[in-house]
Tab-separated table of C-alpha atoms in Angstrom:
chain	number	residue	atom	x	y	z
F	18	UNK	CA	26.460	-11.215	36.711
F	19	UNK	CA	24.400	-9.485	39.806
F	20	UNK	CA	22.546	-7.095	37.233
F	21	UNK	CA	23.292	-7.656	33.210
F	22	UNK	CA	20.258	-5.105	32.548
F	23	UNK	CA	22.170	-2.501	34.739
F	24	UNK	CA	25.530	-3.930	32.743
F	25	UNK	CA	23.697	-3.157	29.248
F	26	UNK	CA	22.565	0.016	30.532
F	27	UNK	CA	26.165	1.155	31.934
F	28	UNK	CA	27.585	0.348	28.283
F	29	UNK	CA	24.822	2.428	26.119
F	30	UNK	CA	25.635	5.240	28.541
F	31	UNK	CA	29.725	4.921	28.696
F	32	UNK	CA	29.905	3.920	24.691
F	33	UNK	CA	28.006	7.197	24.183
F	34	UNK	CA	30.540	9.420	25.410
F	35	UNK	CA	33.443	7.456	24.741
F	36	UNK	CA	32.910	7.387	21.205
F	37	UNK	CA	31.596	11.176	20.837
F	38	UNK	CA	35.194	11.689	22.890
F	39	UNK	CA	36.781	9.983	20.551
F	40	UNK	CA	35.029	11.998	17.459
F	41	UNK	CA	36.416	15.824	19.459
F	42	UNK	CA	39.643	14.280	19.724
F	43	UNK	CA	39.903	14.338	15.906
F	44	UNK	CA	39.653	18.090	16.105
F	45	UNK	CA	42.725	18.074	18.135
F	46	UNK	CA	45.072	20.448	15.957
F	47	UNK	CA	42.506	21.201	13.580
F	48	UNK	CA	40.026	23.476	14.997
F	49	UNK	CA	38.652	26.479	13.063
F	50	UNK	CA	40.168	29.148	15.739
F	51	UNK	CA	42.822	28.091	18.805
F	52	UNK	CA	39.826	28.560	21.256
F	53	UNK	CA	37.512	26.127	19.467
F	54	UNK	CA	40.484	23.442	18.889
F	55	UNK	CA	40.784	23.871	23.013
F	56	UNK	CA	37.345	23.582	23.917
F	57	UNK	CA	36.516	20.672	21.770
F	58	UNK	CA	39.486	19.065	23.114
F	59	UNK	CA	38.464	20.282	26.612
F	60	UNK	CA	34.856	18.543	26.188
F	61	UNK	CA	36.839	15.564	24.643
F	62	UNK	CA	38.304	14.776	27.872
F	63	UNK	CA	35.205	15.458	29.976
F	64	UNK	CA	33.617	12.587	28.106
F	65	UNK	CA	36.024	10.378	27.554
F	66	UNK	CA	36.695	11.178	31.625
F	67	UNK	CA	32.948	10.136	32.106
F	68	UNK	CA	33.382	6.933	30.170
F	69	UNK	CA	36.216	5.802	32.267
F	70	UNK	CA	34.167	5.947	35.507
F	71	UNK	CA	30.936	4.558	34.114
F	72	UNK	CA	32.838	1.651	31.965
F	73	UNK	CA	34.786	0.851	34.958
F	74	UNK	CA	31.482	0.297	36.962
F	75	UNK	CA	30.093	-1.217	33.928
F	76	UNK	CA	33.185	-3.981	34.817
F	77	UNK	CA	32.010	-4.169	38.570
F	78	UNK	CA	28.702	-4.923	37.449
F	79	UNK	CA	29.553	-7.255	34.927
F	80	UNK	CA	32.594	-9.078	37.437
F	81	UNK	CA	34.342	-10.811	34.810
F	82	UNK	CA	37.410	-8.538	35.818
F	83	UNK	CA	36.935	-6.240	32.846
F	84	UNK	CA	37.839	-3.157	33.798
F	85	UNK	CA	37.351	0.955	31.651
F	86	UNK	CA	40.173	-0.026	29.021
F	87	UNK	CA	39.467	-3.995	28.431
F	88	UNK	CA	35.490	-2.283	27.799
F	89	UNK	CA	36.913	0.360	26.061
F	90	UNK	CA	39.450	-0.722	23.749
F	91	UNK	CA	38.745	-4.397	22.957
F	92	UNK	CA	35.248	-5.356	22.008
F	93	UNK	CA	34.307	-5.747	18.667
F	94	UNK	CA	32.267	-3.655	16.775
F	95	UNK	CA	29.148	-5.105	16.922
F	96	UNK	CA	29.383	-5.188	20.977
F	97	UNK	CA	29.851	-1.423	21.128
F	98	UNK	CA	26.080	0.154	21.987
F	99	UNK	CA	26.376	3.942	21.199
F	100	UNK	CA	24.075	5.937	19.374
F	101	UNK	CA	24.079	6.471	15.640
F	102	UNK	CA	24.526	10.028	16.346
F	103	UNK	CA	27.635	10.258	18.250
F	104	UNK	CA	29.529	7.801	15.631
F	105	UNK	CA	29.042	10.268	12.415
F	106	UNK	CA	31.949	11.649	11.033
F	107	UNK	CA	33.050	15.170	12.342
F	108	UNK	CA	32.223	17.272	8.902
F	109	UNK	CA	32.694	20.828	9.278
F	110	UNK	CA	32.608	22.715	11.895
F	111	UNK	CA	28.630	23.070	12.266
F	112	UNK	CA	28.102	19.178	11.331
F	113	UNK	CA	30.118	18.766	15.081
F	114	UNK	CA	28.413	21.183	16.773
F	115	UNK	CA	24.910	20.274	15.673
F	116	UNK	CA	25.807	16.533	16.658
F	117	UNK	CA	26.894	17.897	19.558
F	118	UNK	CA	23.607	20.133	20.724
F	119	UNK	CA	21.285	17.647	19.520
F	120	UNK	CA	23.107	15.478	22.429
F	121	UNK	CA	23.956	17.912	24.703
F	122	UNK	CA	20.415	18.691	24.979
F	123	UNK	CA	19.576	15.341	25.630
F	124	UNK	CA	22.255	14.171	28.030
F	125	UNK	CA	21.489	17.242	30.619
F	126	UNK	CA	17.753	16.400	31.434
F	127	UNK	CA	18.960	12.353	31.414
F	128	UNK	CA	21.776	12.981	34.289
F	129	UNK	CA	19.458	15.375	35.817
F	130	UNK	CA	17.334	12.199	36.566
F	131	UNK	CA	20.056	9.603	36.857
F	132	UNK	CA	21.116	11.900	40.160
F	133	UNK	CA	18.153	10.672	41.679
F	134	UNK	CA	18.977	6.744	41.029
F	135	UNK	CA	18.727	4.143	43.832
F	136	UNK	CA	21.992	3.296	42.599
F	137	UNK	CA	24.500	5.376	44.468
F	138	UNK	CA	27.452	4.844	42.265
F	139	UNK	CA	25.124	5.780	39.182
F	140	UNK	CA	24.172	8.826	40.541
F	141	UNK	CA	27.263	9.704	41.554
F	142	UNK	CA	28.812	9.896	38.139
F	143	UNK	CA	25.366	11.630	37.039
F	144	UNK	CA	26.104	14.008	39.642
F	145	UNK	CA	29.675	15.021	38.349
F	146	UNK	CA	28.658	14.800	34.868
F	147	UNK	CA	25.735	16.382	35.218
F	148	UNK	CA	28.080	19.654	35.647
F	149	UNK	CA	30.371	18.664	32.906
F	150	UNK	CA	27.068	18.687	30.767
F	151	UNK	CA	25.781	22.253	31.360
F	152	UNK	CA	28.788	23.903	29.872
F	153	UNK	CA	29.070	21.890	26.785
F	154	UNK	CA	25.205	22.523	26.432
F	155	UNK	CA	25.943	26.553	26.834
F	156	UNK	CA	28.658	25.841	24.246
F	157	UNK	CA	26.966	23.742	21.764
F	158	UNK	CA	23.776	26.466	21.735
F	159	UNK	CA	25.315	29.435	21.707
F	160	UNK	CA	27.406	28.457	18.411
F	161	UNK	CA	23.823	26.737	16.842
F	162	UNK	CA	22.648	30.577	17.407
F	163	UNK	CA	25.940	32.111	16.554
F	164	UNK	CA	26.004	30.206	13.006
F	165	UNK	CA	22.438	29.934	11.994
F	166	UNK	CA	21.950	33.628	12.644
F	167	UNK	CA	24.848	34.301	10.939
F	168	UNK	CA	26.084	34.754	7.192
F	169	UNK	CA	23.947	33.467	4.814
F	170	UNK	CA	26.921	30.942	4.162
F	171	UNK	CA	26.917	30.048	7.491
F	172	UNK	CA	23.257	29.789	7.903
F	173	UNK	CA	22.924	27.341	4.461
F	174	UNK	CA	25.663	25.103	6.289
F	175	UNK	CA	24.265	24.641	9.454
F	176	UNK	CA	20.878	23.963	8.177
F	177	UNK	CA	22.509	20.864	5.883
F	178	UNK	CA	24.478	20.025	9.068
F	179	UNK	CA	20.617	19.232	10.449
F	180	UNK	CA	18.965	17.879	7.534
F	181	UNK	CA	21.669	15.437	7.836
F	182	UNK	CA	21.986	15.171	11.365
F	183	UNK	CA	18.078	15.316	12.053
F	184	UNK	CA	17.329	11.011	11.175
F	185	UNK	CA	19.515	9.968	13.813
F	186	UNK	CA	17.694	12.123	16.701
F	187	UNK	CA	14.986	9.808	17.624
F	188	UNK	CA	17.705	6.987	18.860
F	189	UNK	CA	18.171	9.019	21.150
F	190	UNK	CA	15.077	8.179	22.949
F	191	UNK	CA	14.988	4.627	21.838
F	192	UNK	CA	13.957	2.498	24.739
F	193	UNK	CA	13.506	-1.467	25.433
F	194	UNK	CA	13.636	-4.383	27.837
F	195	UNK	CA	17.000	-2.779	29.845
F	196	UNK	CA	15.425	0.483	30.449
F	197	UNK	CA	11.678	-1.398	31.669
F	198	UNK	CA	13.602	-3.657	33.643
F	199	UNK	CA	16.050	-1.131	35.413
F	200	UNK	CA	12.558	1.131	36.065
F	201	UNK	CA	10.676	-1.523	38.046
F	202	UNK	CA	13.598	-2.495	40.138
F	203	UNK	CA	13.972	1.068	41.079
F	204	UNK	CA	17.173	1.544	39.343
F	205	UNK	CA	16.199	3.998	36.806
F	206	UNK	CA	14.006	6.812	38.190
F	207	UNK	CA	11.050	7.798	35.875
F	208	UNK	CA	12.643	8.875	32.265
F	209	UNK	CA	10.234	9.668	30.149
F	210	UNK	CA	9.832	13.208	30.718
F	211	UNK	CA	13.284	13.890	28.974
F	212	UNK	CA	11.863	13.741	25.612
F	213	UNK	CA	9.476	16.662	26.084
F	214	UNK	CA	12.390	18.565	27.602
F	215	UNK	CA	14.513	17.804	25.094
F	216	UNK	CA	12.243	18.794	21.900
F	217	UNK	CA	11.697	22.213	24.195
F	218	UNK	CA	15.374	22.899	24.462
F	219	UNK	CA	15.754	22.178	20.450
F	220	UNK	CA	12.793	23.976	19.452
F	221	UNK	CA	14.101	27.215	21.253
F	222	UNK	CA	17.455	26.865	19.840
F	223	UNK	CA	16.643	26.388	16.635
F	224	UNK	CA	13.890	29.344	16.791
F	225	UNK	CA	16.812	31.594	17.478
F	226	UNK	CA	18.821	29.986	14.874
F	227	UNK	CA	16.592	30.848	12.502
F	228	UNK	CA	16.627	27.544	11.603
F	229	UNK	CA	13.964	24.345	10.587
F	230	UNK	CA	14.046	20.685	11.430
F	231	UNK	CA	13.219	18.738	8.477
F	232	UNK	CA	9.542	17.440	7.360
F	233	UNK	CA	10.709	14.605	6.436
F	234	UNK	CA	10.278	11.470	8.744
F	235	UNK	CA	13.559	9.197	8.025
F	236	UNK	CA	14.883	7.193	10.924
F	237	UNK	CA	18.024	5.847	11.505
F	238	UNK	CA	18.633	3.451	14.307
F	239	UNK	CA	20.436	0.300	15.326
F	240	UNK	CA	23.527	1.943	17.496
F	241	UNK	CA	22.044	0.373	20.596
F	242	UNK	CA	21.798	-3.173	19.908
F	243	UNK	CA	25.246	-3.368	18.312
F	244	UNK	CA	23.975	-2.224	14.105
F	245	UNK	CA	26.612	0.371	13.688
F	246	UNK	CA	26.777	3.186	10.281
F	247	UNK	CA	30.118	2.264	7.785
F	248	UNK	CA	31.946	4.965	9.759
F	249	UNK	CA	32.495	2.843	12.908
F	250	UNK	CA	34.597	0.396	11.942
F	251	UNK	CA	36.880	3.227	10.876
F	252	UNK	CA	37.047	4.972	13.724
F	253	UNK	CA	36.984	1.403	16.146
F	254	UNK	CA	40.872	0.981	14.023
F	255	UNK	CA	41.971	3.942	15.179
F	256	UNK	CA	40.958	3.961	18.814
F	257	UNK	CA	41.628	0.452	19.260
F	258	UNK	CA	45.124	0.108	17.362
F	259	UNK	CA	47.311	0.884	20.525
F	260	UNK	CA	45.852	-2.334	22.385
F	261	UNK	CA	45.560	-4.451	19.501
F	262	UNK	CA	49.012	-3.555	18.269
F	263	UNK	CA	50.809	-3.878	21.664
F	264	UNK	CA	48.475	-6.079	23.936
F	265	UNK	CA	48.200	-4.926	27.476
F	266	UNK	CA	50.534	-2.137	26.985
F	267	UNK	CA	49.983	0.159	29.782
F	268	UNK	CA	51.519	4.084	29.793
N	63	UNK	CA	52.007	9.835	66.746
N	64	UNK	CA	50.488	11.084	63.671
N	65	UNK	CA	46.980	12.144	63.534
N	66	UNK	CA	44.567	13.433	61.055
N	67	UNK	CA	46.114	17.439	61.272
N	68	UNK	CA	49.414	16.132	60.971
N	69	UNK	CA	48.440	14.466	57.548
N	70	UNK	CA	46.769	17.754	56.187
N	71	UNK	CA	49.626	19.402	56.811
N	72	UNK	CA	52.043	17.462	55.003
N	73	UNK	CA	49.693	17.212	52.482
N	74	UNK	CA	49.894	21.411	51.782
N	75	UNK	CA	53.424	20.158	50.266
N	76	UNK	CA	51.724	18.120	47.514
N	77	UNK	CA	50.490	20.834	44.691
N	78	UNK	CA	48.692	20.698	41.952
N	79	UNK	CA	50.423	19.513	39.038
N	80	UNK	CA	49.093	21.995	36.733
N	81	UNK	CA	48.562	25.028	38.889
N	82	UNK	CA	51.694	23.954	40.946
N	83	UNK	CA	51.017	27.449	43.116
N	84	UNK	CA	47.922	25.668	44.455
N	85	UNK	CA	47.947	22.611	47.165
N	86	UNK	CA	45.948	19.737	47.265
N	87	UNK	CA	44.441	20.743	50.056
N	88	UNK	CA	43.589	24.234	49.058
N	89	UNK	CA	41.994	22.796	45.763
N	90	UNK	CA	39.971	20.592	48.313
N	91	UNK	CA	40.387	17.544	46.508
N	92	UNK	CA	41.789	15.905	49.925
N	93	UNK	CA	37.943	14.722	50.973
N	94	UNK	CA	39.718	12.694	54.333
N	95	UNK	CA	42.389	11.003	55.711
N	96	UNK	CA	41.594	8.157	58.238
N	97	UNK	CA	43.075	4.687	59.799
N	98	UNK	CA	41.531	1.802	58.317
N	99	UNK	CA	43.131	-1.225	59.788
N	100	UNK	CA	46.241	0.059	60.328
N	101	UNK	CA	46.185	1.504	56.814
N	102	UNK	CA	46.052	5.666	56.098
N	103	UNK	CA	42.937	5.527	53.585
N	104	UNK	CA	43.605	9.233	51.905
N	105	UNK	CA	40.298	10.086	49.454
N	106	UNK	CA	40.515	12.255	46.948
N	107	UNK	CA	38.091	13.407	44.660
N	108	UNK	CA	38.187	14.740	40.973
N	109	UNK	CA	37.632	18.598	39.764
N	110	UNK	CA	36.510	17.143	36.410
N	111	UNK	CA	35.424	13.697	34.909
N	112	UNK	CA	38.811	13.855	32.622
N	113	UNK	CA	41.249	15.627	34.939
N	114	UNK	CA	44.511	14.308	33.620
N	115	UNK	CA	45.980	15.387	37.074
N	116	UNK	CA	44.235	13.015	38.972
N	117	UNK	CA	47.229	10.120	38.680
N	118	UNK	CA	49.911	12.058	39.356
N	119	UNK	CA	48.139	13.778	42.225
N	120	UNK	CA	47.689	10.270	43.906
N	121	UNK	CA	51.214	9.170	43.117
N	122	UNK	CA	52.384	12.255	44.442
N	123	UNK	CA	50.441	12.067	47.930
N	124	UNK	CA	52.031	8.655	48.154
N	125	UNK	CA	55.374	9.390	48.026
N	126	UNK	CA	55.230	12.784	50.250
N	127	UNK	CA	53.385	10.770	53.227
N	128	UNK	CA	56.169	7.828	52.418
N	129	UNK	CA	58.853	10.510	53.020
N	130	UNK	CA	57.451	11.952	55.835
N	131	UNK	CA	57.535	8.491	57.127
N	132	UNK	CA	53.809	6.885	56.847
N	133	UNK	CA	54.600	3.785	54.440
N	134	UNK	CA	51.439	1.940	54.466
N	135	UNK	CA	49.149	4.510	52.955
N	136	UNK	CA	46.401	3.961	50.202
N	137	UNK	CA	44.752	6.494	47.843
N	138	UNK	CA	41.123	6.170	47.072
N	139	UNK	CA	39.203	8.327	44.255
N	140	UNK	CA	35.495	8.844	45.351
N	141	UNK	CA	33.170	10.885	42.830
N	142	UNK	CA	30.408	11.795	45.672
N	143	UNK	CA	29.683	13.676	46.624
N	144	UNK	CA	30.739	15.745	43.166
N	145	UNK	CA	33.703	18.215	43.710
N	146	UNK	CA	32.804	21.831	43.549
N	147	UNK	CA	34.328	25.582	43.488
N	148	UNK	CA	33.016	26.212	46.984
N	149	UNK	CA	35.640	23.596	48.054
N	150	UNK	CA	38.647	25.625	47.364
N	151	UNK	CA	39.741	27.158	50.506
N	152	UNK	CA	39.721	31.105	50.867
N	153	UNK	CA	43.577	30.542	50.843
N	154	UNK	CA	43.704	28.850	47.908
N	155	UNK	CA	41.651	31.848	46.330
N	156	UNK	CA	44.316	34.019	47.226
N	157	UNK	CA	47.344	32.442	46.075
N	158	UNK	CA	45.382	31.911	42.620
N	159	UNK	CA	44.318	35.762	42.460
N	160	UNK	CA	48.290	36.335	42.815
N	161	UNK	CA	49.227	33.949	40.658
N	162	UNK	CA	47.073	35.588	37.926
N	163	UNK	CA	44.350	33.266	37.770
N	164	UNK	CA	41.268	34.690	38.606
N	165	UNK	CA	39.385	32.455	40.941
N	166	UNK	CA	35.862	31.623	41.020
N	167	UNK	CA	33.248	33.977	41.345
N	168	UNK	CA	30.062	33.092	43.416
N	169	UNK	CA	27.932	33.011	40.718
N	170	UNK	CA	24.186	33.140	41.291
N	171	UNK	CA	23.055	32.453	38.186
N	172	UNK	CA	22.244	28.646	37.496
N	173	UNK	CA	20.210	28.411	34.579
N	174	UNK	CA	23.535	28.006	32.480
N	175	UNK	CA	22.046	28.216	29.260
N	176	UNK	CA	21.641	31.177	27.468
N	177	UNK	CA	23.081	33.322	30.875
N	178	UNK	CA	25.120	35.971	30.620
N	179	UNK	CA	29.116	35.305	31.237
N	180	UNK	CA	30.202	36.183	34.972
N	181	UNK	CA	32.001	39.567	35.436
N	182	UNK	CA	35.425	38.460	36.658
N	183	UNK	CA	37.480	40.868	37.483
N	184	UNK	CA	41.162	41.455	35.798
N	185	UNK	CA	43.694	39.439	38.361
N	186	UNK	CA	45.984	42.150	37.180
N	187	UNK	CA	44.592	45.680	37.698
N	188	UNK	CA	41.390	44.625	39.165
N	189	UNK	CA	38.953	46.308	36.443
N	190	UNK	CA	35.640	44.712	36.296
N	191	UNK	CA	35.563	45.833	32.744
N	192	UNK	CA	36.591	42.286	31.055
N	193	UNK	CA	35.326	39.441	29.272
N	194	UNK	CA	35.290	35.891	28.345
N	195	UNK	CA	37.476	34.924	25.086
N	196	UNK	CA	36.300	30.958	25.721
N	197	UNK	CA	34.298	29.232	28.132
N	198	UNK	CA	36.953	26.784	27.841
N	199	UNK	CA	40.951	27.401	28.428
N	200	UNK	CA	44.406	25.797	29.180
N	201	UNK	CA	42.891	23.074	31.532
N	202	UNK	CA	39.251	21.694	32.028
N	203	UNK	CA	38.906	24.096	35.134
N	204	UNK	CA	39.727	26.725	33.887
N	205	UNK	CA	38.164	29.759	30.986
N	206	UNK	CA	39.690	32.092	28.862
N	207	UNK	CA	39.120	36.000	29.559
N	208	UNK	CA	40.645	39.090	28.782
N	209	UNK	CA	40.783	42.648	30.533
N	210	UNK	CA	39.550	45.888	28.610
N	211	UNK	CA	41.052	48.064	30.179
N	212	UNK	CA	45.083	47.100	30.730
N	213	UNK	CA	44.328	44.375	27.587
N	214	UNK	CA	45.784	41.324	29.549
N	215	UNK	CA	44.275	37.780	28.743
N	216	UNK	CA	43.682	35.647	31.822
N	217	UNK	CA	42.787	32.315	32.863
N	218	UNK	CA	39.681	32.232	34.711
N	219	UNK	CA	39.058	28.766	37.544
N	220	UNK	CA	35.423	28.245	36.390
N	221	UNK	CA	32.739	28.291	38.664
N	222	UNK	CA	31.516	24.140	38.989
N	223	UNK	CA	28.419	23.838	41.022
């Protein structure tokens, strides 16, 4: 392998929207109102779109011949590398769309950066995503707002939605040996201003929202070396069981 | 001999599968067509990540340039640089507006969160007086509004900058 820390690197990123693609695609048919069933479908495909480009480099990288679906579809569970977040189970409607703000608002400021990569083909699917990202960001805000300046029912519900939610936020900026090593060979421009951006977006959001992040300091982590929550396994039989019911089939 | 014009113009016959009034060429997803060793190279890029219309836009190229004649042709899908609304040609605007999609606006507004949706005028009776059901509609390119004034709802080809 020319690069196995840009390979690891390429996974955490594809995994993370494949499998929060995967989650929207639930919703398909059982959104709250027709628009919301479309545009959760909608940003569905934009991520699942994204993982297809960057698990298909991923395969370059690794050149073993694996290519977006062999990455995809048929590792096992513990080789998958996606956050905690983007694994838990759809809930109601708010539980989605917090788990969706709390990484919409971090994926923006990352692609903003990963534009600026030495690696062209990286930035290049920043660049498009990057895009993608700023209109599920609008979305996923403006319905944070919408429901925790709401009803009082609506307010109660979104503020469980981030009690829950709230433990598996710091993964998000979980960091080791493939992000160090990817920074001093250039590959990664400097990312640690996200966090600060991040927290900024939240903390305006949430103002709005009327809403409170939790005092308490639980943390969940694990998603990115492989330690996945008991929901995974579920959802790795239903997005696998095309491939591992009819190997290779193609469509 | 076939040259680079004659290509683009065969390619105005290929449309978009799911805005068929459209060409590839007016969507500007047709980045170039050159000889590489013998070979057409066509590149195309994508409008979105997840655009489902991506295959059967290649596949289609492909067998329009085989039936005009030009057998050994190969379609390559580039993401840079990204694909944007400033790449649909002024005719392509057009046949949209008629079509009753309302194309793109210029919209000079970047900071995308929290800003106001676009005015985008009705494709139908041209009142500026609308607004935006969804920022998401029927395809990944395209939102949902509706006109105030004659009450018709619309599909809107987002602005992607």
């Amino acid at each position: 392998m020319k690069n196995e820390a840009l390979f690891r690197f390429l996974l955490r990123l594809g995994d993370d929207s494949l499998i929060l693609g995967q989650r929207l695609a639930e919703w398909c048919g059982h959104g709250p109102i027709l628009e919301e069933d479309i545009a959760m479908t909608n940003i569905s495909l934009d991520l699942i779109g994204q993982a297809m480009s960057i698990l298909d480099y991923a395969g370059v990288v690794e050149d073993k011949g694996r290519d977006c679906d062999k990455l995809g579809l048929l590792r096992f569970e513990s080789e998958y590398v996606n956050l905690l977040l983007v694994e838990q189970p759809n809930g109601d409607f708010g539980d989605t769309m917090m788990r969706q703000f709390l990484f919409d608002a971090f994926r923006k400021p990352l692609y903003e950066r990963l534009v600026n990569s030495s690696d062209k083909q990286l930035a290049a699917i920043a660049d498009k995503s990057l895009k993608e990202t700023r209109y599920h960001l609008k979305h996923s805000s403006e319905w944070i707002i919408r429901l925790g300046d709401g009803t009082e029912e609506s307010h109660t519900r979104i503020q469980n939605s981030l009690d829950t939610l709230w433990r598996y936020s710091s993964e998000l900026f979980y960091s080791d040996e493939v992000d160090n090593e990817l920074t001093k060979t250039g590959i990664l421009p400097d990312l640690s201003g996200i966090r600060s951006e991040w927290e900024a977006t939240v903390n305006s959001v949430f103002q709005q929202a009327t809403i409170v992040i939790p005092t308490n300091n639980w943390k969940f982590e694990g998603g990115r070396l492989g330690r996945h929550s008991e929901h995974f396994g579920h959802l790795l039989s239903e997005l696998q069981y095309m491939q591992r019911a009819y190997p290779n089939m193609q469509w | 001999m076939v040259d680079k014009a004659q290509i683009y113009s065969w390619l105005e016959e290929v449309s978009d599968p799911e805005i068929p009034v459209l060409s590839v060429i007016d969507l500007g997803v047709v980045r170039n067509a050159q000889i590489i060793d013998g070979d057409w190279l066509i590149t195309i890029t994508p409008t979105y990540s997840g655009c489902p219309a991506m295959k059967t836009m290649e596949e289609d190229i492909l067998s329009k340039l085989k039936e005009k004649g030009v057998d050994s042709v190969k379609v390559e899908l580039v993401l840079a640089p990204a694909w944007s609304t400033d790449w649909l040609s002024e005719n392509g605007r057009m046949k949209l507006r008629e079509y009753g999609i309302a194309p793109p606006e210029h919209e000079v507004d970047k900071s995308v969160l929290f800003a106001e949706p676009t005015v985008v005028p009705c494709p139908k009776c041209g009142s500026r007086n609308t607004r935006m059901v969804s920022q998401f509609g029927s395809t990944a390119c395209k939102a949902l509004y509706q006109c105030n004034e004659c009450q018709e709802p619309y599909d809107y080809f987002k602005c992607l900058k």
